[in-house]
Coordinates of N, CA and C in Angstrom, one line a residue:
M3 N -16.8 17.4 -12.2 CA -16.8 17.1 -10.8 C -18.2 16.5 -10.4
Q4 N -19.2 17.0 -11.0 CA -20.6 16.6 -10.7 C -20.7 15.1 -11.0
F5 N -20.2 14.6 -12.1 CA -20.3 13.2 -12.4 C -19.6 12.3 -11.3
I6 N -18.4 12.8 -10.8 CA -17.7 12.1 -9.8 C -18.5 12.1 -8.5
R7 N -19.1 13.2 -8.2 CA -19.9 13.3 -6.9 C -21.1 12.4 -7.0
I8 N -21.8 12.3 -8.1 CA -22.9 11.4 -8.3 C -22.4 9.9 -8.2
L9 N -21.3 9.6 -8.9 CA -20.8 8.2 -8.9 C -20.4 7.8 -7.5
L10 N -19.6 8.6 -6.8 CA -19.2 8.3 -5.4 C -20.4 8.2 -4.5
G11 N -21.4 9.1 -4.7 CA -22.6 9.0 -3.9 C -23.3 7.7 -4.1
R12 N -23.5 7.2 -5.3 CA -24.2 6.0 -5.6 C -23.4 4.8 -5.0
I13 N -22.1 4.7 -5.3 CA -21.3 3.6 -4.8 C -21.3 3.6 -3.3
N14 N -21.1 4.7 -2.7 CA -21.1 4.8 -1.2 C -22.5 4.5 -0.6
R15 N -23.6 4.9 -1.2 CA -24.9 4.5 -0.7 C -25.1 3.0 -0.9
G16 N -24.6 2.4 -2.0 CA -24.7 0.9 -2.1 C -23.9 0.2 -1.0
L17 N -22.7 0.6 -0.8 CA -21.9 0.0 0.3 C -22.5 0.2 1.7
D18 N -23.1 1.4 1.9 CA -23.8 1.7 3.1 C -25.0 0.7 3.3
L19 N -25.7 0.5 2.2 CA -26.9 -0.4 2.3 C -26.4 -1.8 2.6
L20 N -25.3 -2.2 2.0 CA -24.7 -3.6 2.3 C -24.3 -3.6 3.7
A21 N -23.7 -2.6 4.2 CA -23.3 -2.5 5.7 C -24.5 -2.6 6.5
G22 N -25.6 -2.0 6.2 CA -26.9 -2.1 6.9 C -27.4 -3.5 7.0
L23 N -27.4 -4.1 5.8 CA -27.8 -5.5 5.7 C -27.0 -6.5 6.6
I24 N -25.7 -6.2 6.5 CA -24.8 -7.0 7.3 C -25.1 -6.8 8.8
L25 N -25.3 -5.6 9.2 CA -25.6 -5.3 10.6 C -26.9 -5.9 11.0
A26 N -27.9 -5.9 10.1 CA -29.2 -6.5 10.5 C -29.0 -8.0 10.6
F27 N -28.2 -8.6 9.7 CA -28.0 -10.1 9.9 C -27.2 -10.4 11.2
T28 N -26.3 -9.5 11.5 CA -25.5 -9.7 12.8 C -26.5 -9.6 14.0
A29 N -27.4 -8.6 14.0 CA -28.3 -8.5 15.1 C -29.2 -9.7 15.1
G30 N -29.7 -10.2 14.0 CA -30.5 -11.4 13.9 C -29.7 -12.6 14.5
L31 N -28.4 -12.7 14.1 CA -27.6 -13.8 14.6 C -27.5 -13.8 16.2
V32 N -27.3 -12.6 16.7 CA -27.2 -12.4 18.2 C -28.5 -12.8 18.8
V33 N -29.6 -12.3 18.3 CA -30.9 -12.7 18.9 C -31.2 -14.2 18.8
A34 N -30.9 -14.8 17.6 CA -31.1 -16.2 17.5 C -30.2 -17.0 18.5
N35 N -29.0 -16.5 18.7 CA -28.1 -17.2 19.7 C -28.7 -17.1 21.1
I36 N -29.1 -15.9 21.4 CA -29.7 -15.7 22.8 C -31.0 -16.6 23.0
L37 N -31.8 -16.5 22.0 CA -33.0 -17.4 22.1 C -32.7 -18.9 22.1
G38 N -31.7 -19.3 21.3 CA -31.3 -20.7 21.3 C -30.8 -21.1 22.7
R39 N -30.0 -20.2 23.3 CA -29.4 -20.5 24.6 C -30.5 -20.6 25.7
T40 N -31.5 -19.6 25.6 CA -32.5 -19.5 26.6 C -33.5 -20.6 26.4
L41 N -34.0 -20.8 25.2 CA -35.2 -21.7 25.0 C -34.7 -23.2 24.8
L42 N -33.6 -23.3 24.1 CA -33.2 -24.7 23.6 C -32.0 -25.2 24.3
Q43 N -31.4 -24.3 25.2 CA -30.1 -24.6 25.8 C -29.0 -25.0 24.8
R44 N -29.0 -24.4 23.7 CA -28.0 -24.6 22.6 C -27.7 -23.3 22.0
S45 N -26.4 -23.0 21.9 CA -26.0 -21.7 21.3 C -25.5 -22.0 19.9
I46 N -25.4 -21.0 19.1 CA -24.8 -21.1 17.7 C -23.3 -21.1 17.8
L47 N -22.7 -22.1 17.3 CA -21.2 -22.2 17.4 C -20.6 -21.0 16.6
G48 N -19.6 -20.3 17.2 CA -18.9 -19.3 16.5 C -19.6 -17.9 16.4
T49 N -20.6 -17.7 17.2 CA -21.3 -16.4 17.1 C -20.4 -15.3 17.4
Y50 N -19.5 -15.4 18.4 CA -18.6 -14.4 18.7 C -17.7 -14.0 17.5
E51 N -17.1 -15.0 16.9 CA -16.3 -14.8 15.7 C -17.0 -14.1 14.6
M52 N -18.2 -14.7 14.3 CA -19.0 -14.2 13.2 C -19.4 -12.7 13.4
V53 N -19.8 -12.4 14.6 CA -20.2 -11.0 15.0 C -19.0 -10.1 14.8
G54 N -17.8 -10.5 15.1 CA -16.6 -9.7 14.9 C -16.3 -9.5 13.5
F55 N -16.4 -10.5 12.7 CA -16.2 -10.4 11.2 C -17.2 -9.5 10.6
F56 N -18.4 -9.7 10.8 CA -19.5 -9.0 10.2 C -19.5 -7.5 10.7
T57 N -19.2 -7.3 11.9 CA -19.1 -5.9 12.4 C -18.0 -5.1 11.7
A58 N -16.8 -5.8 11.6 CA -15.7 -5.1 10.9 C -16.1 -4.8 9.5
A59 N -16.7 -5.7 8.8 CA -17.1 -5.4 7.4 C -18.1 -4.3 7.3
A60 N -19.1 -4.3 8.2 CA -20.1 -3.2 8.2 C -19.5 -1.9 8.5
V61 N -18.6 -1.8 9.5 CA -18.0 -0.5 9.8 C -17.2 0.0 8.6
G62 N -16.4 -0.9 8.1 CA -15.5 -0.6 6.9 C -16.3 -0.1 5.7
L63 N -17.4 -0.7 5.4 CA -18.2 -0.4 4.3 C -19.0 0.9 4.5
A64 N -19.3 1.3 5.7 CA -20.1 2.5 6.0 C -19.3 3.8 6.1
L65 N -18.0 3.7 6.3 CA -17.2 4.8 6.5 C -17.2 5.9 5.4
A66 N -17.2 5.5 4.2 CA -17.1 6.4 3.1 C -18.3 7.3 2.9
R67 N -19.5 6.7 3.1 CA -20.7 7.5 3.0 C -20.8 8.5 4.1
C68 N -20.4 8.1 5.3 CA -20.3 9.1 6.4 C -19.4 10.2 6.1
A69 N -18.3 10.0 5.5 CA -17.3 11.0 5.1 C -17.9 11.9 4.0
L70 N -18.5 11.3 3.0 CA -19.1 12.0 1.9 C -20.1 13.0 2.3
E71 N -20.9 12.6 3.3 CA -22.1 13.4 3.7 C -21.7 14.3 4.9
N72 N -20.4 14.3 5.3 CA -19.9 15.1 6.4 C -20.7 14.7 7.7
S73 N -21.0 13.5 7.9 CA -21.8 13.0 9.0 C -20.9 12.7 10.3
H74 N -19.6 12.8 10.1 CA -18.8 12.5 11.2 C -18.6 13.7 12.2
I75 N -18.1 13.5 13.3 CA -17.9 14.6 14.3 C -16.7 15.4 13.8
A76 N -16.9 16.7 13.7 CA -15.8 17.6 13.4 C -15.7 18.7 14.4
I77 N -14.5 19.0 14.8 CA -14.3 20.0 15.8 C -13.9 21.3 15.0
T78 N -14.8 22.2 15.0 CA -14.6 23.4 14.2 C -14.5 24.7 15.1
F79 N -14.4 24.5 16.4 CA -14.4 25.7 17.3 C -13.3 26.7 16.9
I80 N -12.1 26.2 16.7 CA -10.9 27.1 16.3 C -11.0 27.5 14.9
M81 N -11.3 26.6 14.0 CA -11.3 26.9 12.6 C -12.4 27.9 12.2
E82 N -13.4 28.0 12.9 CA -14.5 29.0 12.6 C -14.0 30.4 12.8
R83 N -12.9 30.5 13.6 CA -12.5 31.9 14.0 C -11.3 32.4 13.2
V84 N -10.8 31.6 12.2 CA -9.7 32.0 11.4 C -10.3 32.4 10.0
P85 N -9.6 33.2 9.2 CA -10.1 33.6 7.9 C -10.3 32.4 7.0
F86 N -11.2 32.6 6.0 CA -11.5 31.6 5.1 C -10.3 31.0 4.3
N87 N -9.4 31.9 3.9 CA -8.2 31.4 3.2 C -7.4 30.5 4.0
V88 N -7.2 30.8 5.3 CA -6.5 30.0 6.2 C -7.1 28.6 6.4
Q89 N -8.5 28.6 6.5 CA -9.2 27.4 6.6 C -8.9 26.5 5.4
R90 N -8.9 27.1 4.2 CA -8.6 26.3 3.0 C -7.2 25.7 3.0
V91 N -6.2 26.5 3.4 CA -4.8 26.0 3.5 C -4.7 24.8 4.5
V92 N -5.4 25.0 5.7 CA -5.3 24.0 6.7 C -6.0 22.7 6.2
E93 N -7.1 22.8 5.5 CA -7.8 21.7 4.9 C -6.9 21.0 3.9
L94 N -6.2 21.7 3.1 CA -5.2 21.1 2.1 C -4.1 20.3 2.9
F95 N -3.5 20.9 3.9 CA -2.5 20.3 4.6 C -2.9 19.1 5.4
I96 N -4.2 19.0 5.8 CA -4.7 17.9 6.5 C -5.3 16.9 5.4
G97 N -5.9 17.3 4.4 CA -6.6 16.5 3.4 C -5.6 15.6 2.6
I98 N -4.5 16.1 2.2 CA -3.5 15.4 1.4 C -3.0 14.2 2.2
P99 N -2.4 14.4 3.5 CA -2.0 13.2 4.2 C -3.1 12.2 4.5
V100 N -4.3 12.7 4.8 CA -5.4 11.8 5.1 C -5.7 10.9 3.9
A101 N -5.8 11.5 2.7 CA -6.1 10.7 1.5 C -5.0 9.7 1.2
L102 N -3.7 10.2 1.4 CA -2.6 9.3 1.2 C -2.6 8.1 2.2
F103 N -2.8 8.4 3.5 CA -2.9 7.4 4.5 C -4.0 6.4 4.2
L104 N -5.2 6.9 3.9 CA -6.3 5.9 3.6 C -6.0 5.1 2.4
S105 N -5.4 5.6 1.4 CA -5.0 4.9 0.2 C -4.0 3.8 0.6
L106 N -3.0 4.1 1.4 CA -2.1 3.1 1.8 C -2.7 2.0 2.7
A107 N -3.6 2.5 3.5 CA -4.4 1.5 4.4 C -5.1 0.5 3.5
A108 N -5.8 1.0 2.5 CA -6.6 0.2 1.6 C -5.7 -0.8 0.9
Y109 N -4.5 -0.3 0.4 CA -3.6 -1.1 -0.3 C -3.1 -2.3 0.6
H110 N -2.7 -1.9 1.8 CA -2.1 -2.9 2.7 C -3.2 -3.9 3.2
L111 N -4.4 -3.5 3.3 CA -5.5 -4.4 3.6 C -5.7 -5.4 2.5
F112 N -5.7 -4.9 1.2 CA -5.8 -5.8 0.1 C -4.6 -6.8 0.1
Q113 N -3.4 -6.3 0.4 CA -2.2 -7.2 0.4 C -2.4 -8.3 1.6
Y114 N -2.9 -7.8 2.7 CA -3.1 -8.7 3.8 C -4.2 -9.8 3.4
G115 N -5.2 -9.3 2.8 CA -6.3 -10.3 2.3 C -5.7 -11.3 1.3
L116 N -4.8 -10.9 0.4 CA -4.1 -11.8 -0.5 C -3.3 -12.8 0.3
A117 N -2.6 -12.3 1.3 CA -1.7 -13.2 2.1 C -2.6 -14.3 2.8
M118 N -3.7 -13.8 3.4 CA -4.6 -14.7 4.1 C -5.3 -15.7 3.2
A119 N -5.6 -15.3 2.0 CA -6.2 -16.2 1.0 C -5.1 -17.2 0.5
G120 N -3.9 -16.8 0.4 CA -2.8 -17.7 0.0 C -2.5 -18.7 1.0
S121 N -2.6 -18.3 2.3 CA -2.2 -19.2 3.4 C -3.3 -20.2 3.7
G122 N -4.5 -19.9 3.3 CA -5.6 -20.7 3.7 C -6.1 -20.7 5.1
E123 N -5.7 -19.6 5.8 CA -6.0 -19.5 7.2 C -7.5 -19.3 7.4
V124 N -8.0 -20.0 8.4 CA -9.4 -19.9 8.8 C -9.6 -19.5 10.2
S125 N -10.8 -19.2 10.6 CA -11.0 -18.8 12.0 C -11.0 -20.1 12.9
P126 N -10.6 -19.9 14.1 CA -10.3 -21.1 15.0 C -11.6 -21.9 15.3
T127 N -12.7 -21.3 15.6 CA -13.8 -22.0 16.1 C -14.7 -22.6 14.9
T128 N -15.0 -21.8 14.0 CA -16.0 -22.2 12.9 C -15.3 -22.6 11.6
Q129 N -14.0 -22.4 11.5 CA -13.2 -22.7 10.3 C -13.7 -21.9 9.1
I130 N -14.2 -20.6 9.4 CA -14.6 -19.8 8.3 C -13.4 -19.1 7.7
I131 N -13.3 -19.1 6.3 CA -12.2 -18.3 5.7 C -12.6 -16.8 5.9
Y132 N -11.6 -16.1 6.4 CA -11.9 -14.7 6.7 C -11.3 -13.6 5.8
Y133 N -10.6 -14.1 4.8 CA -10.1 -13.0 3.9 C -11.1 -12.3 3.2
P134 N -12.3 -12.8 2.9 CA -13.4 -12.0 2.3 C -13.8 -10.8 3.1
F135 N -13.7 -10.9 4.4 CA -14.1 -9.8 5.3 C -12.9 -8.8 5.3
I136 N -11.7 -9.2 5.1 CA -10.6 -8.3 5.0 C -10.8 -7.5 3.7
Y137 N -11.2 -8.2 2.6 CA -11.4 -7.5 1.4 C -12.5 -6.5 1.5
L138 N -13.6 -6.8 2.2 CA -14.7 -5.9 2.4 C -14.2 -4.6 3.1
V139 N -13.4 -4.8 4.1 CA -12.9 -3.6 4.9 C -12.0 -2.8 3.9
A140 N -11.2 -3.5 3.1 CA -10.3 -2.9 2.2 C -11.1 -2.0 1.2
V141 N -12.2 -2.6 0.7 CA -13.0 -1.8 -0.3 C -13.6 -0.6 0.4
G142 N -14.0 -0.7 1.7 CA -14.5 0.4 2.4 C -13.4 1.5 2.6
F143 N -12.2 1.1 2.9 CA -11.1 2.1 3.0 C -10.7 2.7 1.6
L144 N -10.8 1.9 0.6 CA -10.5 2.4 -0.8 C -11.6 3.5 -1.1
M145 N -12.8 3.2 -0.8 CA -13.9 4.2 -1.1 C -13.7 5.4 -0.2
L146 N -13.3 5.2 1.0 CA -13.0 6.3 1.9 C -11.9 7.2 1.4
S147 N -10.8 6.6 0.9 CA -9.7 7.3 0.4 C -10.1 8.1 -0.9
L148 N -10.9 7.5 -1.7 CA -11.4 8.2 -2.9 C -12.3 9.3 -2.5
T149 N -13.1 9.1 -1.5 CA -14.0 10.2 -1.0 C -13.2 11.3 -0.4
A150 N -12.2 11.0 0.3 CA -11.3 12.1 0.9 C -10.6 12.8 -0.2
L151 N -10.1 12.1 -1.2 CA -9.5 12.8 -2.4 C -10.5 13.7 -3.1
F152 N -11.7 13.2 -3.3 CA -12.7 14.0 -4.0 C -13.0 15.2 -3.2
R153 N -13.2 15.1 -1.9 CA -13.5 16.2 -1.1 C -12.4 17.3 -1.1
L154 N -11.1 16.8 -1.2 CA -10.0 17.6 -1.3 C -10.0 18.4 -2.6
L155 N -10.3 17.7 -3.7 CA -10.4 18.3 -5.0 C -11.5 19.3 -5.1
D156 N -12.6 18.9 -4.5 CA -13.8 19.8 -4.4 C -13.5 21.1 -3.6
E157 N -12.8 20.9 -2.5 CA -12.4 22.1 -1.7 C -11.5 23.0 -2.5
C158 N -10.5 22.4 -3.3 CA -9.6 23.2 -4.1 C -10.4 24.0 -5.2
Q159 N -11.3 23.3 -5.8 CA -12.1 23.9 -6.9 C -13.0 25.1 -6.3
E160 N -13.6 24.8 -5.1 CA -14.4 25.9 -4.5 C -13.5 27.1 -4.1
G161 N -12.3 26.8 -3.6 CA -11.4 27.8 -3.2 C -11.0 28.7 -4.4
M162 N -10.9 28.1 -5.6 CA -10.5 28.8 -6.8 C -11.6 29.7 -7.3
T163 N -12.9 29.3 -7.1 CA -14.0 30.1 -7.6 C -14.4 31.2 -6.6
K164 N -13.9 31.2 -5.4 CA -14.3 32.2 -4.4 C -13.2 33.3 -4.4

């Protein structure tokens, strides 16, 4: 399990770093567009489209690291008051459908990306092919599903040792 934890951690950190770079580029694009409009009376064509694509990719890529490090918001008010064994059972009943749902979401995103690649569809304003952004979000969901599965297995292993 330790090997999987290290591998997932490294992959998720890499994807998170890529998400950060994409976000920095997006911020730079927005600033450049504002400065261009203000100083040169010219805006960058398709800024709105590109910001949407890049933001979707950044969010998708950053989700798994957030889940791996438990950095998301969790409501534990009720769960803290029930016995430890009940907490484990609830985590199993929630973790299995979550991992399954995220796996299906990743699969369907990849299928959608394949359909968009096959159709040759492009964005309306800038004519950018956008299936690579769909693939980036799909990779993010795939890693999120693997992270959820790992956390589930890790919880099971911890439950057996206690």
